[in-house]
Tab-separated table of C-alpha atoms (C1' of nucleotides) in Angstrom:
chain	number	residue	atom	x	y	z
A	1	MET	CA	-14.399	29.645	23.963
A	2	GLN	CA	-17.515	27.983	22.681
A	3	LYS	CA	-16.562	24.963	20.653
A	4	GLN	CA	-14.617	23.550	23.604
A	5	GLU	CA	-17.811	22.602	25.407
A	6	THR	CA	-19.321	20.824	22.461
A	7	LEU	CA	-16.668	18.169	22.118
A	8	SER	CA	-18.058	14.670	22.201
A	9	LYS	CA	-17.014	11.940	24.606
A	10	ASN	CA	-14.422	10.346	22.367
A	11	GLN	CA	-13.108	13.687	21.242
A	12	LYS	CA	-12.597	14.775	24.846
A	13	ILE	CA	-10.840	11.564	25.833
A	14	ILE	CA	-8.440	11.843	22.938
A	15	LEU	CA	-7.813	15.565	23.268
A	16	ASP	CA	-7.076	15.092	26.978
A	17	LEU	CA	-4.502	12.461	26.185
A	18	ILE	CA	-2.814	14.549	23.517
A	19	GLU	CA	-2.783	17.633	25.702
A	20	LYS	CA	-1.083	15.734	28.481
A	21	SER	CA	1.781	14.868	26.167
A	22	ASP	CA	4.145	17.610	25.162
A	23	GLN	CA	5.243	15.533	22.222
A	24	PRO	CA	3.310	14.288	19.199
A	25	LEU	CA	1.417	11.032	19.564
A	26	LYS	CA	0.718	8.508	16.850
A	27	ALA	CA	-2.786	7.318	16.150
A	28	TYR	CA	-2.192	3.725	17.123
A	29	SER	CA	-0.365	4.660	20.286
A	30	ILE	CA	-3.389	6.796	21.166
A	31	LEU	CA	-5.619	3.850	20.395
A	32	PHE	CA	-3.595	1.668	22.738
A	33	ASP	CA	-3.871	4.234	25.522
A	34	VAL	CA	-7.595	4.823	25.227
A	35	LYS	CA	-8.629	1.175	25.055
A	36	LYS	CA	-9.169	1.278	28.800
A	37	LYS	CA	-11.671	4.043	28.208
A	38	GLY	CA	-13.717	1.949	25.841
A	39	ILE	CA	-12.362	3.152	22.531
A	40	ASN	CA	-11.605	-0.012	20.637
A	41	ALA	CA	-11.130	0.690	16.975
A	42	PRO	CA	-8.777	2.778	14.844
A	43	LEU	CA	-11.660	4.522	13.188
A	44	GLN	CA	-12.908	5.907	16.473
A	45	VAL	CA	-9.503	7.448	16.996
A	46	TYR	CA	-9.166	8.806	13.481
A	47	ARG	CA	-12.614	10.327	13.571
A	48	ALA	CA	-11.823	12.212	16.738
A	49	LEU	CA	-8.398	13.234	15.448
A	50	ASN	CA	-9.852	14.574	12.223
A	51	LYS	CA	-12.384	16.646	14.095
A	52	LEU	CA	-9.797	17.980	16.535
A	53	VAL	CA	-7.530	18.937	13.659
A	54	LYS	CA	-10.399	20.645	11.898
A	55	ILE	CA	-11.244	22.818	14.886
A	56	GLY	CA	-7.598	23.613	15.561
A	57	LYS	CA	-7.231	21.857	18.907
A	58	ILE	CA	-4.458	19.673	17.585
A	59	HIS	CA	-2.153	19.671	14.593
A	60	LYS	CA	-0.848	16.865	12.476
A	61	ILE	CA	2.890	16.670	12.002
A	62	GLU	CA	2.751	15.499	8.412
A	63	SER	CA	6.281	14.243	8.119
A	64	ARG	CA	5.815	12.085	11.209
A	65	ASN	CA	2.168	11.033	10.978
A	66	ALA	CA	1.680	12.219	14.508
A	67	PHE	CA	-0.558	14.628	16.361
A	68	ILE	CA	0.303	17.359	18.830
A	69	ALA	CA	-1.865	19.680	20.885
A	70	CYS	CA	-2.034	23.309	19.901
A	71	LYS	CA	-0.891	25.437	22.814
A	72	ASN	CA	-1.914	28.695	21.218
A	73	SER	CA	-5.381	29.755	22.255
A	74	LYS	CA	-5.662	32.018	19.225
A	75	CYS	CA	-5.058	29.136	16.904
A	76	GLN	CA	-8.723	28.236	16.603
A	77	ILE	CA	-8.405	26.983	13.114
A	78	ALA	CA	-5.598	24.844	11.869
A	79	LYS	CA	-4.647	26.984	8.972
A	80	ALA	CA	-1.138	28.175	9.647
A	81	THR	CA	1.306	25.902	11.382
A	82	VAL	CA	5.057	25.961	11.833
A	83	PHE	CA	7.059	23.305	13.623
A	84	SER	CA	10.646	22.573	14.431
A	85	ILE	CA	11.628	18.940	14.474
A	86	CYS	CA	14.837	17.476	15.833
A	87	GLU	CA	15.945	14.717	13.519
A	88	SER	CA	17.844	13.013	16.299
A	89	CYS	CA	15.517	12.925	19.320
A	90	GLU	CA	12.342	13.704	17.348
A	91	ASP	CA	11.443	16.519	19.693
A	92	VAL	CA	8.800	18.736	18.094
A	93	THR	CA	7.989	22.318	18.986
A	94	GLU	CA	5.330	24.562	17.554
A	95	ILE	CA	6.738	27.883	16.444
A	96	HIS	CA	4.923	31.181	16.626
A	97	ASP	CA	7.019	33.834	14.985
A	98	HIS	CA	5.287	37.017	14.070
A	99	LYS	CA	7.548	38.081	11.236
A	100	LEU	CA	7.575	34.643	9.707
A	101	SER	CA	3.789	34.333	9.957
A	102	GLU	CA	3.382	37.683	8.281
A	103	HIS	CA	5.597	36.622	5.431
A	104	LEU	CA	3.811	33.353	4.931
A	105	ARG	CA	0.389	34.917	5.228
A	106	ASP	CA	1.253	37.532	2.633
A	107	PHE	CA	2.954	35.164	0.245
A	108	LYS	CA	1.653	35.296	-3.291
A	109	ASP	CA	2.867	33.021	-6.009
A	110	ASN	CA	2.709	33.728	-9.699
A	111	LYS	CA	0.069	31.079	-10.349
A	112	GLY	CA	-2.780	33.110	-8.966
A	113	MET	CA	-3.529	30.587	-6.281
A	114	LYS	CA	-5.538	31.571	-3.237
A	115	TYR	CA	-4.045	30.028	-0.120
A	116	ASN	CA	-6.084	29.409	2.956
A	117	LYS	CA	-3.626	27.235	4.809
A	118	TYR	CA	0.000	26.279	5.087
A	119	ASN	CA	2.232	23.925	6.999
A	120	LEU	CA	5.934	24.463	7.530
A	121	GLU	CA	8.291	21.979	9.122
A	122	PHE	CA	11.885	22.844	9.966
A	123	PHE	CA	14.312	19.986	10.492
A	124	GLY	CA	17.590	20.033	12.330
A	125	LEU	CA	19.246	19.215	15.583
A	126	CYS	CA	18.085	20.608	18.886
A	127	LYS	CA	20.526	21.962	21.448
A	128	LYS	CA	20.778	18.642	23.280
A	129	CYS	CA	21.492	16.682	20.148
A	130	VAL	CA	23.972	18.963	18.407
B	1	MET	CA	26.113	16.838	-13.301
B	2	GLN	CA	27.911	13.885	-11.865
B	3	LYS	CA	25.514	12.007	-9.648
B	4	GLN	CA	23.095	11.630	-12.558
B	5	GLU	CA	25.330	9.057	-14.208
B	6	THR	CA	25.765	6.978	-11.114
B	7	LEU	CA	22.115	6.136	-10.624
B	8	SER	CA	21.457	2.427	-10.508
B	9	LYS	CA	19.104	0.556	-12.787
B	10	ASN	CA	16.071	0.701	-10.506
B	11	GLN	CA	16.758	4.283	-9.555
B	12	LYS	CA	16.853	5.302	-13.227
B	13	ILE	CA	13.644	3.476	-14.066
B	14	ILE	CA	11.810	5.117	-11.215
B	15	LEU	CA	13.254	8.574	-11.742
B	16	ASP	CA	12.309	8.394	-15.438
B	17	LEU	CA	8.744	7.581	-14.539
B	18	ILE	CA	8.469	10.385	-11.996
B	19	GLU	CA	10.064	12.905	-14.334
B	20	LYS	CA	7.569	12.074	-17.060
B	21	SER	CA	4.735	12.977	-14.738
B	22	ASP	CA	4.213	16.603	-13.878
B	23	GLN	CA	2.233	15.581	-10.847
B	24	PRO	CA	3.232	13.630	-7.752
B	25	LEU	CA	3.114	9.853	-7.933
B	26	LYS	CA	2.403	7.480	-5.084
B	27	ALA	CA	4.727	4.637	-4.282
B	28	TYR	CA	2.296	1.860	-5.104
B	29	SER	CA	1.222	3.486	-8.338
B	30	ILE	CA	4.895	3.633	-9.255
B	31	LEU	CA	5.204	-0.008	-8.305
B	32	PHE	CA	2.298	-0.885	-10.565
B	33	ASP	CA	3.861	1.002	-13.475
B	34	VAL	CA	7.333	-0.471	-13.145
B	35	LYS	CA	6.268	-4.098	-12.776
B	36	LYS	CA	6.690	-4.478	-16.522
B	37	LYS	CA	10.307	-3.439	-16.054
B	38	GLY	CA	10.960	-6.199	-13.558
B	39	ILE	CA	10.517	-4.321	-10.315
B	40	ASN	CA	8.230	-6.496	-8.262
B	41	ALA	CA	8.262	-5.450	-4.646
B	42	PRO	CA	7.402	-2.312	-2.652
B	43	LEU	CA	10.791	-2.292	-1.038
B	44	GLN	CA	12.525	-1.980	-4.363
B	45	VAL	CA	10.476	1.125	-5.046
B	46	TYR	CA	10.955	2.635	-1.602
B	47	ARG	CA	14.693	2.074	-1.729
B	48	ALA	CA	14.973	3.923	-4.995
B	49	LEU	CA	12.647	6.676	-3.793
B	50	ASN	CA	14.653	7.191	-0.626
B	51	LYS	CA	17.850	7.492	-2.565
B	52	LEU	CA	16.336	9.891	-5.093
B	53	VAL	CA	14.976	12.042	-2.295
B	54	LYS	CA	18.349	12.035	-0.591
B	55	ILE	CA	20.165	13.289	-3.676
B	56	GLY	CA	17.475	15.854	-4.422
B	57	LYS	CA	16.192	14.415	-7.701
B	58	ILE	CA	12.703	14.099	-6.298
B	59	HIS	CA	10.806	15.487	-3.346
B	60	LYS	CA	8.247	13.907	-1.108
B	61	ILE	CA	4.984	15.774	-0.656
B	62	GLU	CA	4.533	14.850	2.986
B	63	SER	CA	0.868	15.696	3.282
B	64	ARG	CA	0.085	13.474	0.316
B	65	ASN	CA	2.608	10.668	0.633
B	66	ALA	CA	3.593	11.238	-2.941
B	67	PHE	CA	6.742	11.978	-4.882
B	68	ILE	CA	7.424	14.636	-7.490
B	69	ALA	CA	10.464	15.329	-9.640
B	70	CYS	CA	12.555	18.362	-8.834
B	71	LYS	CA	12.689	20.618	-11.878
B	72	ASN	CA	15.298	22.907	-10.397
B	73	SER	CA	18.782	21.921	-11.474
B	74	LYS	CA	20.284	23.833	-8.565
B	75	CYS	CA	18.271	21.844	-6.110
B	76	GLN	CA	20.908	19.143	-5.714
B	77	ILE	CA	19.998	18.413	-2.165
B	78	ALA	CA	16.505	18.131	-0.851
B	79	LYS	CA	16.886	20.556	1.967
B	80	ALA	CA	14.565	23.399	1.186
B	81	THR	CA	11.264	22.713	-0.480
B	82	VAL	CA	8.117	24.747	-0.979
B	83	PHE	CA	4.973	23.504	-2.669
B	84	SER	CA	1.543	24.767	-3.495
B	85	ILE	CA	-1.229	22.226	-3.375
B	86	CYS	CA	-4.749	22.629	-4.693
B	87	GLU	CA	-7.132	20.985	-2.273
B	88	SER	CA	-9.691	20.431	-4.979
B	89	CYS	CA	-7.816	18.989	-7.958
B	90	GLU	CA	-4.681	18.040	-5.981
B	91	ASP	CA	-2.451	19.842	-8.466
B	92	VAL	CA	0.995	20.349	-6.944
B	93	THR	CA	3.577	22.916	-7.997
B	94	GLU	CA	7.044	23.446	-6.634
B	95	ILE	CA	7.647	27.055	-5.705
B	96	HIS	CA	10.948	28.874	-6.016
B	97	ASP	CA	10.611	32.293	-4.533
B	98	HIS	CA	13.798	34.092	-3.748
B	99	LYS	CA	12.499	36.343	-0.994
B	100	LEU	CA	10.661	33.525	0.703
B	101	SER	CA	13.677	31.230	0.512
B	102	GLU	CA	15.836	33.916	2.038
B	103	HIS	CA	13.460	34.321	4.912
B	104	LEU	CA	13.211	30.640	5.584
B	105	ARG	CA	16.931	30.115	5.258
B	106	ASP	CA	17.635	32.910	7.706
B	107	PHE	CA	14.966	31.945	10.182
B	108	LYS	CA	16.172	31.522	13.736
B	109	ASP	CA	13.959	30.394	16.556
B	110	ASN	CA	14.537	31.073	20.207
B	111	LYS	CA	15.365	27.444	20.994
B	112	GLY	CA	18.820	27.577	19.546
B	113	MET	CA	18.067	24.900	17.001
B	114	LYS	CA	20.253	24.514	13.955
B	115	TYR	CA	18.124	23.879	10.905
B	116	ASN	CA	19.479	22.126	7.886
B	117	LYS	CA	16.219	21.510	6.113
B	118	TYR	CA	12.635	22.637	5.821
B	119	ASN	CA	9.473	21.747	4.003
B	120	LEU	CA	6.627	24.160	3.381
B	121	GLU	CA	3.297	23.250	1.878
B	122	PHE	CA	0.702	25.864	0.938
B	123	PHE	CA	-2.884	24.716	0.509
B	124	GLY	CA	-5.665	26.429	-1.360
B	125	LEU	CA	-7.558	26.450	-4.604
B	126	CYS	CA	-5.875	26.842	-7.946
B	127	LYS	CA	-7.229	29.167	-10.602
B	128	LYS	CA	-9.261	26.423	-12.262
B	129	CYS	CA	-10.866	25.305	-9.027
B	130	VAL	CA	-11.717	28.656	-7.446
C	1	DA	C1'	-43.025	13.060	13.422
C	2	DA	C1'	-39.723	13.458	9.834
C	3	DC	C1'	-35.398	15.345	8.543
C	4	DG	C1'	-30.588	16.638	8.698
C	5	DC	C1'	-26.532	16.608	11.152
C	6	DT	C1'	-23.126	14.731	14.011
C	7	DG	C1'	-21.442	11.106	16.524
C	8	DT	C1'	-20.863	6.013	17.904
C	9	DG	C1'	-19.570	1.039	17.312
C	10	DT	C1'	-17.867	-2.812	14.646
C	11	DA	C1'	-15.790	-5.557	11.032
C	12	DA	C1'	-13.220	-5.685	7.151
C	13	DT	C1'	-9.828	-4.007	4.217
C	14	DA	C1'	-6.920	-0.595	1.774
C	15	DA	C1'	-2.787	2.032	1.515
C	16	DT	C1'	1.738	3.134	3.066
C	17	DA	C1'	6.179	1.565	4.666
C	18	DT	C1'	9.825	-1.346	6.883
C	19	DA	C1'	12.434	-5.620	8.838
C	20	DA	C1'	15.139	-9.431	7.932
C	21	DC	C1'	17.813	-12.303	5.112
C	22	DA	C1'	20.660	-13.761	1.202
C	23	DT	C1'	23.262	-12.309	-2.609
C	24	DA	C1'	25.402	-9.335	-6.203
C	25	DT	C1'	27.798	-5.331	-7.952
C	26	DT	C1'	30.683	-1.277	-7.650
C	27	DT	C1'	34.332	1.465	-5.538
C	28	DA	C1'	38.403	2.455	-3.095
C	29	DA	C1'	42.520	0.983	-0.715
C	30	DG	C1'	46.283	-1.893	0.054
D	1	DC	C1'	44.668	-7.388	-8.754
D	2	DT	C1'	42.538	-8.627	-4.804
D	3	DT	C1'	40.375	-7.765	-0.593
D	4	DA	C1'	37.201	-4.969	2.104
D	5	DA	C1'	33.604	-1.566	2.407
D	6	DA	C1'	29.785	0.444	0.552
D	7	DT	C1'	25.903	0.312	-2.234
D	8	DA	C1'	22.330	-2.096	-4.657
D	9	DT	C1'	19.331	-6.099	-5.657
D	10	DG	C1'	15.608	-9.637	-4.968
D	11	DT	C1'	12.272	-11.879	-2.067
D	12	DT	C1'	9.186	-12.929	1.743
D	13	DA	C1'	6.899	-11.474	5.420
D	14	DT	C1'	5.081	-8.095	8.339
D	15	DA	C1'	4.352	-3.555	10.523
D	16	DT	C1'	2.118	0.814	10.388
D	17	DT	C1'	-1.191	4.151	8.921
D	18	DA	C1'	-5.792	5.080	7.341
D	19	DT	C1'	-10.405	4.355	5.135
D	20	DT	C1'	-14.876	2.007	3.404
D	21	DA	C1'	-19.127	0.238	4.443
D	22	DC	C1'	-22.937	-0.611	7.293
D	23	DA	C1'	-26.148	-0.098	11.292
D	24	DC	C1'	-27.775	2.808	14.564
D	25	DA	C1'	-28.155	6.662	18.430
D	26	DG	C1'	-28.853	11.484	19.987
D	27	DC	C1'	-30.183	16.090	19.154
D	28	DG	C1'	-32.081	20.234	17.284
D	29	DT	C1'	-35.071	21.973	13.762
D	30	DT	C1'	-39.189	22.556	11.171
DNA sequence: AACGCTGTGTAATAATATAACATATTTAAG
DNA sequence: CTTAAATATGTTATATTATTACACAGCGTT
């Protein structure tokens, strides 16, 4: 509840837009939409996106190169994300499953790696598309 | 042990290259390397990559836009992949963890989605980079 | 006032990926 | 054994995604 206030102008504009969409937005579609607000160049969009990802306000759907707002207030830092993706309609939903999170958080491999982050994407068909 | 034989010329060339590398390769670096073998255009590379992904011979590391050979002979279809990625040296390792796989395979969300595929990427620092 | 940090604006360009078209090769069916 | 369907090839052009490089502005600290 403190970082929210310190967002810059461009960051606010872009976060607003993403939060209004319940589906992931692509960087250049964001750029198109915010041109009327005076944001003219890809880099302005990417800079804001990178910051918003870093502070956990949005997540990147890696397999789709798209960005979605984080609805979970606890999710201050983008370190543990799980999504379901419908391969037909491309609907994306963020998943918060306690048991699954526990398992992923506690996962240890045999390489001695220290994990600070993970991203999991499930693919399939949603109810409408089955 | 049957699909191996039916790979086309370009597919074989590109699979060979990827299998010789223990780390993920990017499409345009592959293109550069196979130019001496008569593959001249990005599309020729992407077509082969897509096919190899589809039959499970290679996997795409989504967060890196790179492709790595699948070392697991059982992994005939690219439907369940787990990787660890070092954020410092970019070393990537495919993980096969029975308990984890079980959990992911059995995961059910409350949206009634039918999953046929997932991709999980863990990020952190490998032993060398800690 | 000088510094470090974060952000802005702009132009250029790099890196990743696909569309569209013409043709060839392989496979399976009649 | 030939026709049709499916898969693969080669090429050109272009779309999409993302970063480099440079100049400067605002703000809080020391």
